[in-house]
Coordinates of C-alpha atoms in Angstrom, one line a residue:
M20 CA -39.3 40.1 15.6
S21 CA -42.0 39.4 13.0
D22 CA -43.4 41.8 10.5
T23 CA -46.7 42.0 12.5
Q24 CA -44.8 42.8 15.6
L25 CA -42.9 45.5 13.8
D26 CA -46.1 47.0 12.4
N27 CA -47.8 47.1 15.9
A28 CA -44.7 48.3 17.7
P29 CA -44.9 51.9 19.1
A30 CA -43.0 54.5 17.1
P31 CA -39.5 54.9 18.7
T32 CA -39.3 58.5 17.8
E33 CA -41.5 59.7 20.7
A34 CA -39.6 57.4 23.2
F35 CA -36.4 59.1 22.3
K36 CA -37.4 62.7 21.7
A37 CA -36.9 63.8 25.3
S38 CA -34.3 61.3 26.3
R39 CA -31.4 63.7 26.0
S40 CA -30.1 67.1 25.0
P41 CA -27.8 67.7 22.0
T42 CA -24.2 66.8 23.0
I43 CA -20.7 66.9 21.6
S44 CA -19.7 63.3 21.6
S45 CA -16.0 63.8 21.8
G46 CA -16.2 63.1 25.4
T47 CA -16.1 66.7 26.6
H48 CA -19.9 67.1 27.2
V49 CA -22.0 64.8 29.4
P50 CA -25.5 63.9 28.3
L51 CA -28.3 64.9 30.7
H52 CA -29.8 61.5 30.5
A53 CA -26.9 59.3 29.6
A54 CA -28.1 56.4 31.8
T55 CA -31.5 56.5 30.0
D56 CA -29.7 56.4 26.6
D57 CA -27.6 53.4 27.7
V58 CA -30.6 51.5 28.8
M59 CA -32.4 52.2 25.5
V60 CA -29.3 51.3 23.5
D61 CA -29.0 48.0 25.3
R62 CA -32.7 47.3 24.8
L63 CA -32.5 48.0 21.1
K64 CA -29.4 45.8 20.8
D65 CA -31.2 42.9 22.5
E66 CA -34.3 43.3 20.3
T67 CA -32.6 43.6 17.0
I68 CA -31.9 40.6 14.8
P69 CA -29.4 41.8 12.2
H70 CA -30.7 41.5 8.7
G71 CA -30.3 43.8 5.8
G72 CA -30.4 47.3 7.3
E73 CA -30.4 46.1 10.9
G74 CA -27.5 45.6 13.1
E75 CA -24.4 47.7 13.8
S76 CA -22.5 49.3 10.9
A77 CA -19.2 47.7 9.8
F78 CA -17.2 50.8 11.0
P79 CA -19.6 53.0 13.0
E80 CA -18.6 56.5 14.0
D81 CA -20.4 56.4 17.3
K82 CA -22.0 53.1 18.3
K83 CA -24.4 54.5 20.9
E84 CA -25.5 57.4 18.7
E85 CA -26.0 55.2 15.7
I86 CA -28.6 53.0 17.5
L87 CA -30.4 56.1 18.9
E88 CA -30.5 57.8 15.5
N89 CA -31.8 54.7 13.7
A90 CA -34.5 54.4 16.3
E91 CA -36.0 57.8 15.4
E92 CA -37.6 56.2 12.4
D93 CA -37.8 52.8 10.8
W94 CA -34.4 53.4 9.1
A95 CA -33.4 49.7 9.3
H96 CA -36.2 48.8 6.8
D97 CA -36.2 52.0 4.8
P98 CA -35.7 51.3 1.0
I99 CA -33.4 54.3 0.7
N100 CA -31.0 52.9 3.3
P101 CA -27.9 51.8 1.4
R102 CA -27.7 48.7 3.4
N103 CA -31.1 47.6 1.9
W104 CA -29.9 48.2 -1.7
A105 CA -29.7 45.2 -4.0
M106 CA -26.4 43.3 -3.5
R107 CA -25.4 44.0 -7.1
K108 CA -25.7 47.8 -6.6
K109 CA -23.7 47.5 -3.3
W110 CA -20.9 45.8 -5.1
V111 CA -20.9 48.4 -7.9
M112 CA -20.3 51.0 -5.1
V113 CA -17.5 48.8 -3.5
T114 CA -15.8 48.4 -6.9
I115 CA -15.7 52.1 -7.7
V116 CA -14.5 53.1 -4.2
S117 CA -11.9 50.4 -4.3
L118 CA -10.7 51.7 -7.7
Y119 CA -10.4 55.2 -6.3
T120 CA -8.6 53.8 -3.2
F121 CA -6.2 51.8 -5.5
V122 CA -5.1 54.7 -7.7
T123 CA -3.9 57.2 -5.1
P124 CA -1.6 54.7 -3.2
L125 CA -0.4 53.6 -6.6
G126 CA 0.6 57.2 -7.4
S127 CA 2.3 57.5 -4.0
S128 CA 5.1 55.0 -4.9
M129 CA 5.1 54.5 -8.7
M130 CA 8.1 56.9 -8.9
A131 CA 10.2 54.8 -6.5
P132 CA 12.3 53.0 -9.2
A133 CA 12.9 56.2 -11.0
L134 CA 14.4 58.1 -8.0
P135 CA 18.0 58.0 -9.5
D136 CA 16.7 59.4 -12.8
I137 CA 14.7 62.1 -10.9
A138 CA 17.8 63.0 -8.9
K139 CA 19.9 63.3 -12.0
H140 CA 17.3 65.3 -13.9
Y141 CA 16.8 67.9 -11.1
G142 CA 20.4 67.9 -9.9
I143 CA 19.6 66.6 -6.4
T144 CA 22.6 65.3 -4.5
S145 CA 21.2 65.0 -1.0
Q146 CA 19.9 61.5 -0.2
T147 CA 17.3 63.0 2.2
E148 CA 16.0 65.3 -0.5
I149 CA 15.7 62.4 -2.9
A150 CA 13.8 60.4 -0.4
A151 CA 11.6 63.4 0.4
T152 CA 10.3 63.5 -3.2
L153 CA 8.9 60.1 -2.6
S154 CA 7.7 60.2 1.0
V155 CA 6.6 63.8 1.4
F156 CA 3.4 62.6 -0.2
L157 CA 2.5 60.8 3.0
V158 CA 2.6 63.9 5.2
T159 CA -0.5 65.4 3.7
F160 CA -1.9 61.9 3.0
A161 CA -2.0 61.5 6.8
I162 CA -3.4 65.0 7.5
G163 CA -5.9 65.1 4.7
P164 CA -8.5 62.7 6.2
L165 CA -8.8 64.9 9.3
F166 CA -10.3 67.6 7.1
L167 CA -11.9 65.5 4.3
A168 CA -13.7 63.0 6.6
P169 CA -15.8 65.8 8.3
L170 CA -16.4 67.4 4.9
S171 CA -17.7 64.1 3.6
E172 CA -20.0 63.9 6.6
I173 CA -21.4 67.4 6.0
Y174 CA -21.7 67.3 2.2
G175 CA -21.7 63.6 1.5
R176 CA -19.0 61.1 0.6
T177 CA -19.6 61.0 -3.1
W178 CA -18.4 64.4 -4.2
V179 CA -15.5 64.4 -1.8
L180 CA -14.3 61.2 -3.6
H181 CA -15.0 62.6 -7.1
L182 CA -13.3 66.0 -6.4
G183 CA -10.3 64.3 -4.7
N184 CA -9.8 62.1 -7.8
L185 CA -10.1 65.0 -10.2
F186 CA -7.6 67.2 -8.3
F187 CA -5.3 64.2 -8.0
L188 CA -5.4 64.0 -11.8
A189 CA -4.5 67.7 -12.1
F190 CA -1.7 67.6 -9.6
S191 CA -0.2 64.4 -11.2
F192 CA 0.2 66.4 -14.4
G193 CA 1.8 69.1 -12.3
C194 CA 4.4 66.5 -11.0
A195 CA 5.0 65.4 -14.6
Y196 CA 5.9 68.8 -15.9
S197 CA 7.5 70.4 -12.8
P198 CA 10.4 72.6 -13.8
T199 CA 12.3 72.3 -10.5
A200 CA 12.7 69.8 -7.6
A201 CA 10.9 72.3 -5.3
D202 CA 7.9 72.3 -7.7
L203 CA 7.9 68.6 -7.8
I204 CA 7.8 68.3 -4.0
G205 CA 5.1 71.0 -3.8
F206 CA 2.9 69.1 -6.2
R207 CA 3.6 65.8 -4.3
I208 CA 2.4 67.6 -1.1
L209 CA -0.8 68.7 -2.8
S210 CA -1.3 65.3 -4.4
G211 CA -1.1 63.6 -1.0
F212 CA -3.8 65.8 0.5
V213 CA -6.4 65.3 -2.3
G214 CA -5.3 61.7 -2.7
S215 CA -6.3 60.9 0.8
A216 CA -10.0 61.3 0.0
P217 CA -10.6 57.6 -0.6
I218 CA -8.8 56.8 2.7
A219 CA -11.0 59.4 4.4
C220 CA -14.3 58.1 2.9
G221 CA -13.7 54.6 1.6
G222 CA -14.0 52.7 4.9
G223 CA -17.1 54.7 5.7
T224 CA -18.7 53.7 2.4
I225 CA -18.1 50.1 3.3
S226 CA -19.7 50.8 6.7
D227 CA -22.7 52.5 5.0
L228 CA -23.3 49.5 2.7
F229 CA -22.7 46.5 5.0
S230 CA -23.4 45.6 8.6
E231 CA -20.8 44.3 11.0
K232 CA -21.7 40.7 10.1
E233 CA -21.4 41.3 6.3
R234 CA -18.2 43.4 6.2
A235 CA -15.5 40.8 5.7
S236 CA -15.4 40.3 2.0
A237 CA -16.0 44.0 1.1
M238 CA -13.4 45.2 3.6
A239 CA -10.8 42.6 2.3
I240 CA -11.2 44.0 -1.3
Y241 CA -11.2 47.6 -0.2
S242 CA -8.1 47.0 2.0
L243 CA -6.1 45.6 -0.9
G244 CA -5.9 49.0 -2.6
P245 CA -3.8 50.9 0.0
L246 CA -1.4 47.9 0.2
L247 CA -1.2 46.5 -3.4
G248 CA -1.3 50.0 -5.0
P249 CA 2.2 50.9 -3.6
V250 CA 3.5 47.5 -4.8
I251 CA 2.1 47.4 -8.3
G252 CA 3.1 51.1 -8.9
P253 CA 6.8 50.6 -8.8
V254 CA 6.6 47.5 -11.0
A255 CA 5.0 49.5 -13.8
G256 CA 6.9 52.7 -12.9
G257 CA 10.3 51.0 -13.5
F258 CA 9.5 50.0 -17.1
I259 CA 7.8 53.3 -17.8
A260 CA 10.8 55.3 -16.6
E261 CA 13.3 53.1 -18.5
S262 CA 11.3 53.1 -21.8
I263 CA 9.7 56.6 -22.1
G264 CA 10.9 58.6 -19.2
F265 CA 10.0 59.2 -15.5
K266 CA 7.6 62.1 -16.4
Y267 CA 5.2 59.6 -18.0
I268 CA 4.8 57.8 -14.7
F269 CA 2.7 60.8 -13.5
V270 CA 0.9 61.0 -16.9
V271 CA -0.1 57.3 -16.5
V272 CA -1.4 58.0 -13.0
A273 CA -3.4 60.9 -14.3
G274 CA -4.8 58.6 -17.0
L275 CA -5.9 56.1 -14.4
C276 CA -7.6 58.9 -12.5
F277 CA -9.5 59.8 -15.7
I278 CA -10.7 56.2 -16.2
A279 CA -11.8 56.1 -12.5
A280 CA -13.7 59.4 -13.0
I281 CA -15.5 58.1 -16.1
L282 CA -16.7 55.0 -14.1
G283 CA -17.2 56.8 -10.8
I284 CA -19.1 60.0 -11.6
P285 CA -22.1 58.4 -13.4
F286 CA -22.5 55.4 -11.2
L287 CA -21.4 56.2 -7.6
R288 CA -24.3 57.1 -5.4
E289 CA -24.3 58.8 -2.0
T290 CA -24.2 56.2 0.8
Y291 CA -23.7 58.3 4.0
H292 CA -26.9 57.7 6.0
P293 CA -27.2 61.0 7.9
V294 CA -26.7 63.1 4.8
I295 CA -29.3 61.0 2.9
R296 CA -31.8 61.3 5.8
L297 CA -31.2 65.0 6.3
R298 CA -31.6 65.7 2.6
R299 CA -34.9 63.9 2.7
A300 CA -36.0 65.9 5.8
K301 CA -35.2 69.2 4.0
K302 CA -37.4 68.1 1.0
A303 CA -40.3 67.1 3.2
A304 CA -43.6 69.1 3.1
D305 CA -42.9 70.4 6.6
P306 CA -39.1 70.5 7.0
E307 CA -39.2 71.8 10.6
K308 CA -41.5 69.0 11.7
A309 CA -39.2 66.5 10.0
A310 CA -36.2 67.9 11.7
K311 CA -37.8 67.7 15.1
A312 CA -38.4 64.0 14.5
H313 CA -34.6 63.5 14.4
P314 CA -33.2 65.0 17.6
H315 CA -30.2 62.7 17.8
L316 CA -29.5 63.0 14.1
I317 CA -29.6 66.8 14.2
A318 CA -27.5 66.9 17.4
E319 CA -24.7 64.8 15.8
H320 CA -24.8 66.0 12.2
G321 CA -26.8 69.3 12.1
S322 CA -23.8 71.5 12.9
K323 CA -20.9 71.8 10.5
I324 CA -18.5 73.2 13.1
H325 CA -19.5 70.4 15.5
R326 CA -18.8 67.8 12.9
L327 CA -15.4 69.3 12.0
W328 CA -14.4 69.6 15.6
V329 CA -15.4 66.0 16.5
D330 CA -13.6 64.4 13.6
M331 CA -10.4 66.4 14.0
T332 CA -10.1 65.9 17.8
R333 CA -11.3 62.3 18.4
P334 CA -8.4 60.5 16.8
F335 CA -5.9 62.5 19.0
I336 CA -8.1 61.9 22.1
L337 CA -7.9 58.2 21.4
L338 CA -4.2 58.2 20.8
T339 CA -3.4 60.1 23.9
R340 CA -5.9 58.6 26.3
S341 CA -5.9 55.0 25.3
I342 CA -2.8 52.8 25.6
I343 CA -4.5 50.1 23.5
C344 CA -5.1 52.5 20.6
F345 CA -1.6 54.0 20.9
L346 CA 0.4 50.8 21.0
L347 CA -1.6 49.0 18.3
S348 CA -1.4 52.1 16.1
A349 CA 2.4 52.4 16.8
Y350 CA 2.9 48.8 15.6
M351 CA 1.0 49.5 12.4
A352 CA 3.0 52.7 11.9
L353 CA 6.3 50.8 12.4
M354 CA 5.4 48.3 9.7
Y355 CA 4.2 51.1 7.4
G356 CA 7.5 52.9 8.0
I357 CA 9.5 49.8 7.1
Y358 CA 7.3 49.3 4.1
Y359 CA 8.1 52.8 2.6
L360 CA 11.7 52.6 3.6
M361 CA 11.9 49.5 1.4
F362 CA 10.6 51.6 -1.5
A363 CA 13.2 54.2 -0.9
V364 CA 16.2 51.8 -0.8
F365 CA 15.2 49.2 -3.3
P366 CA 16.7 51.1 -6.2
D367 CA 20.1 51.3 -4.4
I368 CA 20.0 47.5 -3.6
F369 CA 18.7 46.0 -6.8
T370 CA 20.3 48.4 -9.3
G371 CA 23.4 49.1 -7.2
I372 CA 24.2 45.7 -5.6
Y373 CA 22.5 43.3 -8.1
G374 CA 22.9 45.4 -11.3
F375 CA 19.3 45.4 -12.3
S376 CA 18.1 47.9 -14.9
I377 CA 15.5 50.4 -13.7
G378 CA 12.7 48.4 -15.5
V379 CA 13.7 45.0 -14.1
G380 CA 14.4 46.6 -10.7
G381 CA 10.7 47.5 -10.5
L382 CA 10.0 43.7 -10.5
A383 CA 11.7 43.5 -7.1
Y384 CA 8.5 44.9 -5.5
I385 CA 6.6 41.8 -6.6
G386 CA 7.8 40.0 -3.4
L387 CA 5.7 42.3 -1.3
G388 CA 2.7 41.9 -3.5
V389 CA 2.9 38.1 -3.3
G390 CA 3.1 38.3 0.4
F391 CA 0.0 40.6 0.6
F392 CA -2.0 38.4 -1.7
T393 CA -1.1 35.2 0.1
A394 CA -2.0 36.8 3.4
T395 CA -5.3 38.0 2.0
L396 CA -6.2 34.4 1.0
F397 CA -4.7 32.5 3.9
G398 CA -4.5 35.0 6.7
A399 CA -8.1 36.2 6.4
Y400 CA -9.4 32.6 6.3
F401 CA -7.2 31.6 9.3
A402 CA -8.4 34.7 11.3
D403 CA -12.1 34.0 10.6
Q404 CA -11.7 30.3 11.6
V405 CA -10.0 31.1 14.9
Y406 CA -12.5 33.8 15.7
A407 CA -15.5 31.6 14.9
R408 CA -14.1 28.8 17.1
L409 CA -13.5 31.1 20.0
V410 CA -17.0 32.6 19.7
A411 CA -18.5 29.1 19.7
K412 CA -16.5 28.2 22.8
N413 CA -17.8 31.4 24.4
G414 CA -21.4 30.6 24.0
G415 CA -21.8 32.4 20.7
K416 CA -20.7 35.8 22.1
G417 CA -17.7 37.5 20.5
K418 CA -15.0 39.6 22.1
P419 CA -12.4 41.9 20.6
E420 CA -9.7 39.7 22.2
F421 CA -10.7 36.9 19.9
R422 CA -8.9 38.8 17.1
I423 CA -5.6 38.6 19.0
P424 CA -4.5 35.0 18.0
A425 CA -4.4 36.0 14.3
L426 CA -2.4 39.1 15.3
I427 CA 0.1 37.2 17.3
F428 CA 0.5 34.6 14.4
G429 CA 1.1 37.4 11.8
S430 CA 3.5 39.3 14.1
F431 CA 6.1 36.5 14.0
F432 CA 6.5 36.9 10.2
V433 CA 7.3 40.6 10.3
P434 CA 10.7 40.4 12.0
I435 CA 11.6 37.1 10.2
G436 CA 11.0 38.8 6.9
V437 CA 13.0 41.9 7.8
F438 CA 15.9 39.9 9.1
W439 CA 15.9 37.7 6.0
Y440 CA 15.7 40.7 3.6
G441 CA 18.4 42.7 5.4
W442 CA 21.1 40.1 5.9
S443 CA 20.7 38.4 2.5
A444 CA 21.1 41.8 0.8
Q445 CA 24.1 42.5 3.1
A446 CA 25.7 39.2 2.1
R447 CA 24.9 39.8 -1.6
I448 CA 23.6 36.3 -2.1
H449 CA 21.2 35.5 -4.9
W450 CA 18.7 38.3 -5.6
I451 CA 15.8 36.0 -5.0
M452 CA 16.7 35.8 -1.3
P453 CA 16.0 39.5 -0.3
I454 CA 12.8 39.4 -2.4
I455 CA 11.6 36.3 -0.5
G456 CA 12.4 38.2 2.7
T457 CA 10.2 41.1 1.6
G458 CA 7.4 38.5 0.7
I459 CA 7.6 37.1 4.3
F460 CA 7.4 40.7 5.6
G461 CA 4.5 41.5 3.4
F462 CA 2.6 38.4 4.6
G463 CA 3.2 39.3 8.2
M464 CA 2.2 43.0 7.6
M465 CA -1.1 42.1 5.9
T466 CA -1.9 39.3 8.4
T467 CA -1.5 41.8 11.3
F468 CA -3.2 44.8 9.7
L469 CA -6.7 43.3 9.5
P470 CA -6.9 42.0 13.1
I471 CA -5.6 45.3 14.4
Q472 CA -8.2 47.2 12.5
L473 CA -11.0 44.8 13.6
Y474 CA -9.8 45.0 17.2
L475 CA -9.9 48.8 17.1
V476 CA -13.4 48.7 15.6
D477 CA -14.7 46.1 18.1
T478 CA -13.2 47.9 21.1
F479 CA -13.9 51.6 20.8
T480 CA -17.2 53.4 20.8
Y481 CA -15.8 55.8 18.2
A482 CA -14.6 53.1 15.8
A483 CA -14.1 55.4 12.8
S484 CA -12.0 57.7 14.8
A485 CA -9.8 54.8 16.1
L486 CA -9.1 53.8 12.5
A487 CA -8.3 57.5 11.6
A488 CA -5.9 57.7 14.6
A489 CA -4.1 54.6 13.3
S490 CA -4.0 55.9 9.7
V491 CA -2.5 59.3 10.7
F492 CA 0.2 57.6 12.9
R493 CA 1.3 55.1 10.2
S494 CA 1.4 57.7 7.4
M495 CA 3.6 59.9 9.4
L496 CA 6.1 57.1 10.0
G497 CA 5.8 56.2 6.4
F498 CA 7.0 59.7 5.6
A499 CA 9.8 59.8 8.3
F500 CA 11.5 56.4 7.8
P501 CA 12.8 57.0 4.2
L502 CA 14.4 60.3 5.3
F503 CA 16.8 58.7 7.8
G504 CA 17.0 55.3 6.1
S505 CA 20.2 55.9 4.1
Q506 CA 22.0 57.4 7.1
M507 CA 21.0 54.4 9.2
Y508 CA 22.2 51.9 6.6
D509 CA 25.4 53.8 6.1
A510 CA 26.1 53.5 9.9
L511 CA 24.8 50.0 10.6
G512 CA 24.8 48.3 7.2
L513 CA 21.8 46.6 5.6
G514 CA 21.9 43.7 8.0
G515 CA 22.4 45.8 11.1
G516 CA 19.9 48.5 10.2
N517 CA 17.2 45.9 9.4
S518 CA 18.1 44.0 12.6
L519 CA 17.3 47.2 14.5
L520 CA 13.9 47.5 12.8
A521 CA 13.2 43.8 13.3
G522 CA 14.0 44.2 17.0
L523 CA 11.5 47.1 17.2
A524 CA 8.9 44.9 15.5
I525 CA 9.5 42.1 18.1
A526 CA 9.3 44.6 21.0
L527 CA 6.0 46.2 19.8
G528 CA 4.4 43.3 17.9
I529 CA 4.6 40.4 20.3
P530 CA 4.5 41.2 24.0
F531 CA 1.6 43.7 23.9
P532 CA -0.8 41.5 21.9
V533 CA -0.1 38.6 24.3
F534 CA -0.8 41.1 27.2
L535 CA -4.1 42.1 25.5
W536 CA -5.1 38.4 25.2
F537 CA -5.0 38.1 29.0
Y538 CA -5.8 41.6 30.2
G539 CA -7.6 43.3 27.3
E540 CA -11.1 42.8 28.6
R541 CA -10.1 44.3 32.0
M542 CA -8.5 47.3 30.3
R543 CA -11.6 47.9 28.1
A544 CA -13.9 47.7 31.2
S545 CA -11.9 50.5 32.9
S546 CA -11.9 52.8 29.8
S547 CA -14.5 55.4 29.1
L548 CA -13.6 55.3 25.4
A549 CA -14.2 51.6 25.0
R550 CA -17.5 49.9 24.5

């Protein structure tokens, strides 16, 4: 559409004003004119050539509502639209949010090599309690986004990110100087809740800044934080604990939060579109008239209770009503559980079996990091190439199922890595062998994470809620697995225990993606939650 055509086009606001009544889009309330909305959505999709602020967001909350909201004014070409900002400004925002997102997962696992020292200091004898000091972080890390995401959509993402970082700084100092084990666990619980702010808001910020067609690079950088943070943390934590004491692990985390705050508070700008637009409407000469011009925006974002309810219920609706969302989320959760179980048992393996010092033992986590980094370079390229070829063969039209080949490819590496790691440690062969196994697992984990996330986004109308559902599921298993890991390995051995986990990875990770490749489109067509 040319600039002249855009200038002469009728204002979309009037066309949509009477198209529907306010609705709760969790699926519990039916629009009066849903058919009209669907027709208008399809028309706008057909007429829009994505460029700058046009096109679908990278991770939209509600794909239909987004199009209708944007049609209420020329938001796609508005200079205050973050997707129309200069590319340099966008990447400043991505860098700051990625730093926030890196620090909190780093803090989640940095104490892992020091677990024996922590147990000795606090007189902890129970293996379950020792593991809990590490993994209890993930309980509130999973629950936090259910509260913080709606708060970010009411008050804006920026200050939720800033306050989460500042509170994480304070609670890290609390962990450092906890007088008892109970106090340490309490501060870890609080740290997990506030530390989930970047997870709650970060993907949304990427979506605010980039359209679906532009999201790949920004999302790849953002996604490295939650995966590389827990790997880099133990490497540094081992040497810190060995040289100056485990308390300074938490002091270093607090210092990183301080650096992030110095960079973030002055430069990070609000990116959430509805908050920006509603703030401008309130500042207008006639706020009531401005509000009436945005019926869909007001319906979705004008009520705080509505926003809180929608964001807290949608993930559970998707998990319980969609077999696609449940099984893909379960597979992600299984891999995350194995990942954190490795953190919990690495000190026993590499300091106990192989005789590493605490500092050198932290280097054992590098295998996972190498696997993640390799997957980011190779796996993302492979996935993009396969997707592009399938789209070309399909007449230029993409489908969520075109993400499946990359998922199937990566899913073979997960059980191979777990088998390799478990049995080489059981046989006590050279220490490099279990580390290679963890690298293979890390490659498979990262290679499968991205296509699963993209499949969920491409499939579900409520894309952000689908990602939230997967995040909650995986964090809960990340908490649970270390609690029973020592008992499982005592009963089955390192080889047998990891064989069990690898078998679960095969059962969940291979048959269902193959099934989706053949029948996914039919399943989506029969679901009211899919596009």
